[in-house]
Short mmCIF file of N, CA and C in Angstrom, two decimals:
data_model
loop_
_atom_site.label_atom_id
_atom_site.label_comp_id
_atom_site.label_asym_id
_atom_site.label_seq_id
_atom_site.Cartn_x
_atom_site.Cartn_y
_atom_site.Cartn_z
N MET O 24 126.51 68.58 103.40
CA MET O 24 125.50 68.01 102.54
C MET O 24 124.16 68.04 103.27
N THR O 25 123.12 68.38 102.56
CA THR O 25 121.80 68.44 103.19
C THR O 25 121.05 67.15 102.99
N ASN O 26 120.24 66.83 103.93
CA ASN O 26 119.39 65.67 103.86
C ASN O 26 118.18 66.03 103.00
N ARG O 27 117.82 65.16 102.08
CA ARG O 27 116.70 65.46 101.17
C ARG O 27 115.40 65.69 101.92
N SER O 28 115.20 64.97 103.01
CA SER O 28 113.94 65.15 103.73
C SER O 28 113.86 66.53 104.35
N SER O 29 115.00 67.07 104.80
CA SER O 29 114.97 68.41 105.37
C SER O 29 114.85 69.47 104.29
N SER O 30 115.36 69.16 103.09
CA SER O 30 115.26 70.14 102.01
C SER O 30 113.84 70.23 101.46
N SER O 31 113.06 69.21 101.71
CA SER O 31 111.68 69.25 101.22
C SER O 31 110.72 69.83 102.25
N SER O 32 111.25 70.35 103.35
CA SER O 32 110.38 70.92 104.37
C SER O 32 109.70 72.18 103.85
N ASN O 33 108.65 72.56 104.51
CA ASN O 33 107.85 73.71 104.12
C ASN O 33 108.69 74.98 104.11
N LYS O 34 108.55 75.81 103.05
CA LYS O 34 109.32 77.04 102.93
C LYS O 34 109.06 78.00 104.08
N SER O 35 107.86 77.99 104.63
CA SER O 35 107.55 78.91 105.72
C SER O 35 108.34 78.55 106.97
N GLU O 36 108.78 77.29 107.07
CA GLU O 36 109.57 76.88 108.23
C GLU O 36 111.03 77.27 108.08
N GLN O 37 111.48 77.52 106.85
CA GLN O 37 112.86 77.86 106.59
C GLN O 37 113.05 79.36 106.81
N THR O 38 114.17 79.72 107.41
CA THR O 38 114.46 81.13 107.58
C THR O 38 115.62 81.50 106.68
N PHE O 39 115.50 82.61 106.03
CA PHE O 39 116.55 83.09 105.14
C PHE O 39 117.61 83.79 105.96
N GLN O 40 118.83 83.32 105.88
CA GLN O 40 119.95 83.94 106.57
C GLN O 40 120.85 84.56 105.51
N ALA O 41 120.77 85.87 105.37
CA ALA O 41 121.55 86.57 104.36
C ALA O 41 123.02 86.62 104.77
N PRO O 42 123.91 86.67 103.78
CA PRO O 42 125.33 86.86 104.13
C PRO O 42 125.49 88.11 104.98
N LYS O 43 126.44 88.05 105.90
CA LYS O 43 126.60 89.12 106.89
C LYS O 43 126.75 90.50 106.26
N ASN O 44 127.55 90.62 105.22
CA ASN O 44 127.79 91.94 104.63
C ASN O 44 126.68 92.40 103.71
N LEU O 45 125.69 91.57 103.42
CA LEU O 45 124.58 91.97 102.57
C LEU O 45 123.70 93.01 103.25
N ILE O 46 123.76 93.08 104.55
CA ILE O 46 122.94 94.04 105.28
C ILE O 46 123.40 95.49 105.02
N VAL O 47 124.69 95.68 104.73
CA VAL O 47 125.23 97.03 104.55
C VAL O 47 124.54 97.79 103.42
N PRO O 48 124.40 97.22 102.22
CA PRO O 48 123.70 97.99 101.18
C PRO O 48 122.26 98.33 101.56
N PHE O 49 121.61 97.45 102.31
CA PHE O 49 120.23 97.73 102.73
C PHE O 49 120.19 98.88 103.74
N ILE O 50 121.17 98.93 104.61
CA ILE O 50 121.25 100.06 105.56
C ILE O 50 121.47 101.36 104.80
N LEU O 51 122.42 101.32 103.86
CA LEU O 51 122.71 102.53 103.09
C LEU O 51 121.50 102.95 102.26
N LEU O 52 120.80 101.98 101.70
CA LEU O 52 119.59 102.29 100.93
C LEU O 52 118.52 102.92 101.82
N SER O 53 118.42 102.42 103.05
CA SER O 53 117.45 102.99 104.00
C SER O 53 117.75 104.45 104.29
N LEU O 54 119.01 104.81 104.24
CA LEU O 54 119.42 106.18 104.54
C LEU O 54 119.50 107.05 103.28
N ARG O 55 119.21 106.48 102.13
CA ARG O 55 119.38 107.19 100.86
C ARG O 55 118.58 108.48 100.79
N ASN O 56 117.35 108.47 101.21
CA ASN O 56 116.51 109.66 101.11
C ASN O 56 116.06 110.22 102.45
N PHE O 57 116.30 109.46 103.52
CA PHE O 57 115.82 109.89 104.83
C PHE O 57 116.89 109.69 105.88
N ASN O 58 117.00 110.65 106.77
CA ASN O 58 117.83 110.48 107.95
C ASN O 58 117.00 109.69 108.96
N CYS O 59 117.59 108.68 109.58
CA CYS O 59 116.81 107.79 110.43
C CYS O 59 117.49 107.52 111.76
N HIS O 60 116.66 107.26 112.75
CA HIS O 60 117.12 106.71 114.02
C HIS O 60 117.44 105.23 113.79
N GLY O 61 118.26 104.65 114.63
CA GLY O 61 118.61 103.24 114.52
C GLY O 61 117.40 102.33 114.54
N TYR O 62 116.42 102.65 115.39
CA TYR O 62 115.23 101.81 115.48
C TYR O 62 114.46 101.81 114.17
N LYS O 63 114.38 102.95 113.50
CA LYS O 63 113.69 103.05 112.21
C LYS O 63 114.43 102.23 111.16
N ILE O 64 115.75 102.26 111.19
CA ILE O 64 116.56 101.45 110.26
C ILE O 64 116.27 99.97 110.51
N LEU O 65 116.20 99.60 111.77
CA LEU O 65 115.90 98.22 112.15
C LEU O 65 114.55 97.80 111.56
N GLN O 66 113.55 98.64 111.69
CA GLN O 66 112.22 98.35 111.16
C GLN O 66 112.25 98.20 109.63
N GLN O 67 113.01 99.05 108.97
CA GLN O 67 113.11 98.98 107.51
C GLN O 67 113.80 97.69 107.08
N LEU O 68 114.82 97.27 107.83
CA LEU O 68 115.50 96.01 107.51
C LEU O 68 114.55 94.83 107.64
N ILE O 69 113.72 94.87 108.65
CA ILE O 69 112.71 93.81 108.83
C ILE O 69 111.74 93.84 107.65
N ASP O 70 111.34 95.04 107.22
CA ASP O 70 110.45 95.17 106.06
C ASP O 70 111.11 94.64 104.79
N PHE O 71 112.44 94.78 104.68
CA PHE O 71 113.17 94.26 103.53
C PHE O 71 113.22 92.73 103.53
N GLY O 72 113.00 92.12 104.70
CA GLY O 72 113.01 90.66 104.76
C GLY O 72 114.06 90.07 105.68
N PHE O 73 114.83 90.90 106.36
CA PHE O 73 115.80 90.39 107.33
C PHE O 73 115.02 90.00 108.58
N SER O 74 114.86 88.70 108.77
CA SER O 74 113.98 88.23 109.85
C SER O 74 114.67 88.22 111.21
N THR O 75 115.96 88.01 111.23
CA THR O 75 116.67 87.95 112.51
C THR O 75 117.78 89.00 112.51
N ILE O 76 117.54 90.07 113.22
CA ILE O 76 118.54 91.13 113.31
C ILE O 76 118.79 91.41 114.78
N ASP O 77 120.03 91.29 115.16
CA ASP O 77 120.42 91.63 116.52
C ASP O 77 120.60 93.14 116.59
N GLN O 78 119.84 93.79 117.44
CA GLN O 78 119.89 95.25 117.54
C GLN O 78 121.30 95.75 117.86
N GLY O 79 121.98 95.06 118.76
CA GLY O 79 123.35 95.44 119.11
C GLY O 79 124.28 95.35 117.91
N ASN O 80 124.09 94.30 117.10
CA ASN O 80 124.91 94.14 115.90
C ASN O 80 124.64 95.26 114.90
N LEU O 81 123.38 95.68 114.78
CA LEU O 81 123.05 96.79 113.88
C LEU O 81 123.80 98.04 114.30
N TYR O 82 123.81 98.35 115.57
CA TYR O 82 124.50 99.55 116.03
C TYR O 82 126.02 99.43 115.86
N ARG O 83 126.56 98.22 115.98
CA ARG O 83 127.99 98.02 115.70
C ARG O 83 128.28 98.28 114.23
N ILE O 84 127.40 97.80 113.36
CA ILE O 84 127.58 98.03 111.92
C ILE O 84 127.49 99.53 111.62
N LEU O 85 126.52 100.20 112.22
CA LEU O 85 126.38 101.65 112.01
C LEU O 85 127.62 102.40 112.48
N ARG O 86 128.17 102.00 113.63
CA ARG O 86 129.40 102.65 114.11
C ARG O 86 130.56 102.40 113.15
N GLN O 87 130.64 101.16 112.62
CA GLN O 87 131.70 100.85 111.67
C GLN O 87 131.53 101.65 110.39
N LEU O 88 130.30 101.78 109.91
CA LEU O 88 130.04 102.58 108.72
C LEU O 88 130.38 104.05 108.95
N GLU O 89 130.15 104.50 110.17
CA GLU O 89 130.50 105.88 110.52
C GLU O 89 132.03 106.04 110.54
N LYS O 90 132.70 105.06 111.07
CA LYS O 90 134.17 105.06 111.11
C LYS O 90 134.75 105.09 109.69
N GLU O 91 134.08 104.38 108.78
CA GLU O 91 134.50 104.34 107.38
C GLU O 91 133.97 105.52 106.58
N GLU O 92 133.30 106.44 107.27
CA GLU O 92 132.75 107.68 106.71
C GLU O 92 131.70 107.45 105.63
N MET O 93 130.98 106.33 105.73
CA MET O 93 129.87 106.09 104.80
C MET O 93 128.56 106.64 105.35
N VAL O 94 128.47 106.75 106.66
CA VAL O 94 127.34 107.40 107.30
C VAL O 94 127.87 108.38 108.33
N LYS O 95 127.03 109.31 108.69
CA LYS O 95 127.36 110.21 109.80
C LYS O 95 126.16 110.25 110.72
N SER O 96 126.40 110.65 111.94
CA SER O 96 125.30 110.72 112.89
C SER O 96 125.43 111.96 113.75
N GLU O 97 124.29 112.36 114.28
CA GLU O 97 124.26 113.46 115.24
C GLU O 97 123.15 113.18 116.23
N TRP O 98 123.26 113.78 117.39
CA TRP O 98 122.27 113.57 118.44
C TRP O 98 121.05 114.43 118.20
N ASP O 99 119.90 113.82 118.34
CA ASP O 99 118.63 114.53 118.23
C ASP O 99 118.10 114.73 119.65
N THR O 100 118.07 115.97 120.08
CA THR O 100 117.57 116.29 121.42
C THR O 100 116.27 117.09 121.34
N SER O 101 115.68 117.13 120.15
CA SER O 101 114.49 117.97 119.95
C SER O 101 113.23 117.39 120.60
N GLU O 102 113.20 116.08 120.80
CA GLU O 102 112.02 115.45 121.38
C GLU O 102 112.22 115.21 122.87
N ALA O 103 111.12 115.04 123.56
CA ALA O 103 111.19 114.71 124.99
C ALA O 103 111.80 113.33 125.14
N GLY O 104 112.42 113.09 126.25
CA GLY O 104 113.04 111.79 126.50
C GLY O 104 114.52 111.83 126.17
N PRO O 105 115.12 110.66 126.18
CA PRO O 105 116.56 110.62 125.93
C PRO O 105 116.91 111.01 124.48
N ALA O 106 118.10 111.56 124.31
CA ALA O 106 118.59 111.93 122.98
C ALA O 106 118.74 110.67 122.14
N LYS O 107 118.52 110.81 120.84
CA LYS O 107 118.66 109.69 119.91
C LYS O 107 119.61 110.10 118.80
N ARG O 108 120.35 109.10 118.30
CA ARG O 108 121.25 109.37 117.17
C ARG O 108 120.45 109.30 115.88
N ILE O 109 120.69 110.26 115.02
CA ILE O 109 120.09 110.26 113.69
C ILE O 109 121.23 110.00 112.70
N TYR O 110 121.03 108.99 111.88
CA TYR O 110 122.05 108.60 110.91
C TYR O 110 121.68 109.13 109.53
N SER O 111 122.70 109.52 108.77
CA SER O 111 122.49 109.98 107.40
C SER O 111 123.62 109.46 106.51
N LEU O 112 123.32 109.38 105.24
CA LEU O 112 124.26 108.87 104.24
C LEU O 112 125.23 109.97 103.84
N THR O 113 126.49 109.62 103.71
CA THR O 113 127.50 110.57 103.23
C THR O 113 127.74 110.34 101.75
N GLU O 114 128.55 111.17 101.15
CA GLU O 114 128.89 111.01 99.73
C GLU O 114 129.65 109.69 99.53
N ALA O 115 130.53 109.35 100.45
CA ALA O 115 131.26 108.08 100.36
C ALA O 115 130.28 106.90 100.45
N GLY O 116 129.27 107.03 101.31
CA GLY O 116 128.25 106.00 101.42
C GLY O 116 127.43 105.87 100.16
N GLU O 117 127.11 107.00 99.56
CA GLU O 117 126.38 107.02 98.28
C GLU O 117 127.19 106.31 97.20
N ASN O 118 128.48 106.58 97.14
CA ASN O 118 129.35 105.93 96.15
C ASN O 118 129.45 104.43 96.40
N TYR O 119 129.56 104.05 97.66
CA TYR O 119 129.63 102.64 98.00
C TYR O 119 128.32 101.93 97.64
N LEU O 120 127.20 102.60 97.87
CA LEU O 120 125.89 102.05 97.52
C LEU O 120 125.82 101.79 96.01
N LYS O 121 126.33 102.71 95.20
CA LYS O 121 126.34 102.52 93.75
C LYS O 121 127.18 101.30 93.38
N THR O 122 128.30 101.13 94.04
CA THR O 122 129.15 99.96 93.80
C THR O 122 128.40 98.68 94.17
N CYS O 123 127.70 98.74 95.29
CA CYS O 123 126.91 97.58 95.73
C CYS O 123 125.83 97.23 94.72
N VAL O 124 125.20 98.24 94.15
CA VAL O 124 124.14 98.01 93.18
C VAL O 124 124.71 97.24 91.99
N TYR O 125 125.87 97.66 91.50
CA TYR O 125 126.49 96.96 90.37
C TYR O 125 126.81 95.52 90.75
N SER O 126 127.40 95.33 91.91
CA SER O 126 127.75 93.98 92.37
C SER O 126 126.52 93.11 92.54
N LEU O 127 125.47 93.67 93.12
CA LEU O 127 124.24 92.91 93.32
C LEU O 127 123.56 92.57 92.00
N GLU O 128 123.67 93.46 91.02
CA GLU O 128 123.12 93.16 89.69
C GLU O 128 123.84 91.95 89.10
N GLN O 129 125.17 91.92 89.24
CA GLN O 129 125.94 90.79 88.74
C GLN O 129 125.57 89.51 89.49
N TYR O 130 125.41 89.64 90.79
CA TYR O 130 125.02 88.51 91.62
C TYR O 130 123.63 88.00 91.21
N GLN O 131 122.73 88.92 90.92
CA GLN O 131 121.39 88.54 90.49
C GLN O 131 121.43 87.78 89.17
N LEU O 132 122.28 88.21 88.24
CA LEU O 132 122.42 87.49 86.98
C LEU O 132 122.88 86.06 87.22
N MET O 133 123.85 85.91 88.14
CA MET O 133 124.33 84.57 88.48
C MET O 133 123.21 83.73 89.10
N LEU O 134 122.46 84.33 90.01
CA LEU O 134 121.35 83.60 90.64
C LEU O 134 120.27 83.22 89.63
N ASN O 135 119.98 84.13 88.70
CA ASN O 135 118.99 83.82 87.67
C ASN O 135 119.45 82.64 86.83
N GLN O 136 120.73 82.62 86.50
CA GLN O 136 121.27 81.51 85.72
C GLN O 136 121.20 80.21 86.54
N PHE O 137 121.55 80.29 87.81
CA PHE O 137 121.49 79.12 88.68
C PHE O 137 120.08 78.55 88.71
N PHE O 138 119.09 79.41 88.96
CA PHE O 138 117.71 78.93 89.07
C PHE O 138 117.16 78.46 87.73
N SER O 139 117.62 79.04 86.65
CA SER O 139 117.23 78.58 85.33
C SER O 139 117.72 77.15 85.11
N ILE O 140 118.98 76.90 85.42
CA ILE O 140 119.55 75.56 85.29
C ILE O 140 118.86 74.60 86.25
N TYR O 141 118.68 75.03 87.48
CA TYR O 141 118.04 74.19 88.50
C TYR O 141 116.63 73.80 88.07
N THR O 142 115.88 74.76 87.59
CA THR O 142 114.50 74.51 87.17
C THR O 142 114.47 73.53 86.00
N LYS O 143 115.37 73.71 85.04
CA LYS O 143 115.42 72.80 83.89
C LYS O 143 115.75 71.38 84.35
N MET O 144 116.66 71.26 85.30
CA MET O 144 117.06 69.93 85.78
C MET O 144 115.90 69.20 86.43
N PHE O 145 115.08 69.92 87.13
CA PHE O 145 114.01 69.27 87.89
C PHE O 145 112.66 69.29 87.19
N THR O 146 112.55 70.02 86.08
CA THR O 146 111.27 70.01 85.37
C THR O 146 111.33 69.18 84.11
N LEU O 147 112.50 68.88 83.60
CA LEU O 147 112.62 68.09 82.38
C LEU O 147 112.00 66.70 82.52
N PRO O 148 112.29 65.95 83.59
CA PRO O 148 111.65 64.63 83.69
C PRO O 148 110.13 64.73 83.70
N ASN O 149 109.60 65.70 84.37
CA ASN O 149 108.14 65.88 84.39
C ASN O 149 107.63 66.23 83.00
N SER O 150 108.39 67.05 82.28
CA SER O 150 107.97 67.45 80.94
C SER O 150 107.96 66.25 80.02
N LYS O 151 108.96 65.36 80.12
CA LYS O 151 109.00 64.16 79.30
C LYS O 151 107.82 63.26 79.61
N GLU O 152 107.53 63.13 80.90
CA GLU O 152 106.38 62.32 81.29
C GLU O 152 105.09 62.89 80.73
N GLU O 153 104.97 64.20 80.78
CA GLU O 153 103.77 64.84 80.25
C GLU O 153 103.67 64.63 78.75
N LYS O 154 104.82 64.72 78.02
CA LYS O 154 104.81 64.51 76.57
C LYS O 154 104.41 63.08 76.25
N ASN O 155 104.97 62.12 76.99
CA ASN O 155 104.61 60.72 76.77
C ASN O 155 103.13 60.49 77.03
N SER O 156 102.62 61.12 78.07
CA SER O 156 101.20 61.00 78.39
C SER O 156 100.35 61.60 77.29
N GLU O 157 100.76 62.76 76.78
CA GLU O 157 100.03 63.41 75.70
C GLU O 157 100.05 62.56 74.44
N GLU O 158 101.23 62.00 74.12
CA GLU O 158 101.35 61.14 72.92
C GLU O 158 100.46 59.92 73.07
N LYS O 159 100.43 59.34 74.25
CA LYS O 159 99.61 58.17 74.50
C LYS O 159 98.12 58.51 74.33
N ASN O 160 97.72 59.67 74.86
CA ASN O 160 96.33 60.11 74.73
C ASN O 160 95.96 60.40 73.29
N ASN O 161 96.90 60.94 72.50
CA ASN O 161 96.63 61.26 71.10
C ASN O 161 96.47 59.99 70.26
N LYS O 162 97.20 58.91 70.62
CA LYS O 162 97.11 57.65 69.89
C LYS O 162 95.78 56.97 70.12
N GLU O 163 95.21 57.18 71.27
CA GLU O 163 93.95 56.52 71.62
C GLU O 163 92.84 57.17 70.94
#
């Protein structure tokens, strides 16, 4: 249970912690049109809004996705410096991304319903007060 005083804290102080597996569709989406180095994927995830990403965890997820044949990688030795892995989306990854899109659409519908109910619960008393105030002003 959350304390009401902590729930009323400033939104900028709150950090969004996405469910662990929610990162996978974002990784696959990042690879949808471009082959990327891990660091570029990390930057795109930050741009998507993932504020806390452990770089080591990202590479573990990428290895797991490669094991599941949703992504593939190869070494890029074309540039000076150490070789880098370039990740790309496979057909299985593309299919999984489509499944994720459907699931996320359903999840979004649920969230929209939740926030609609939540908003009604917390705006109705204010609306009644406003109506009473308006009625009072109209009588005067």
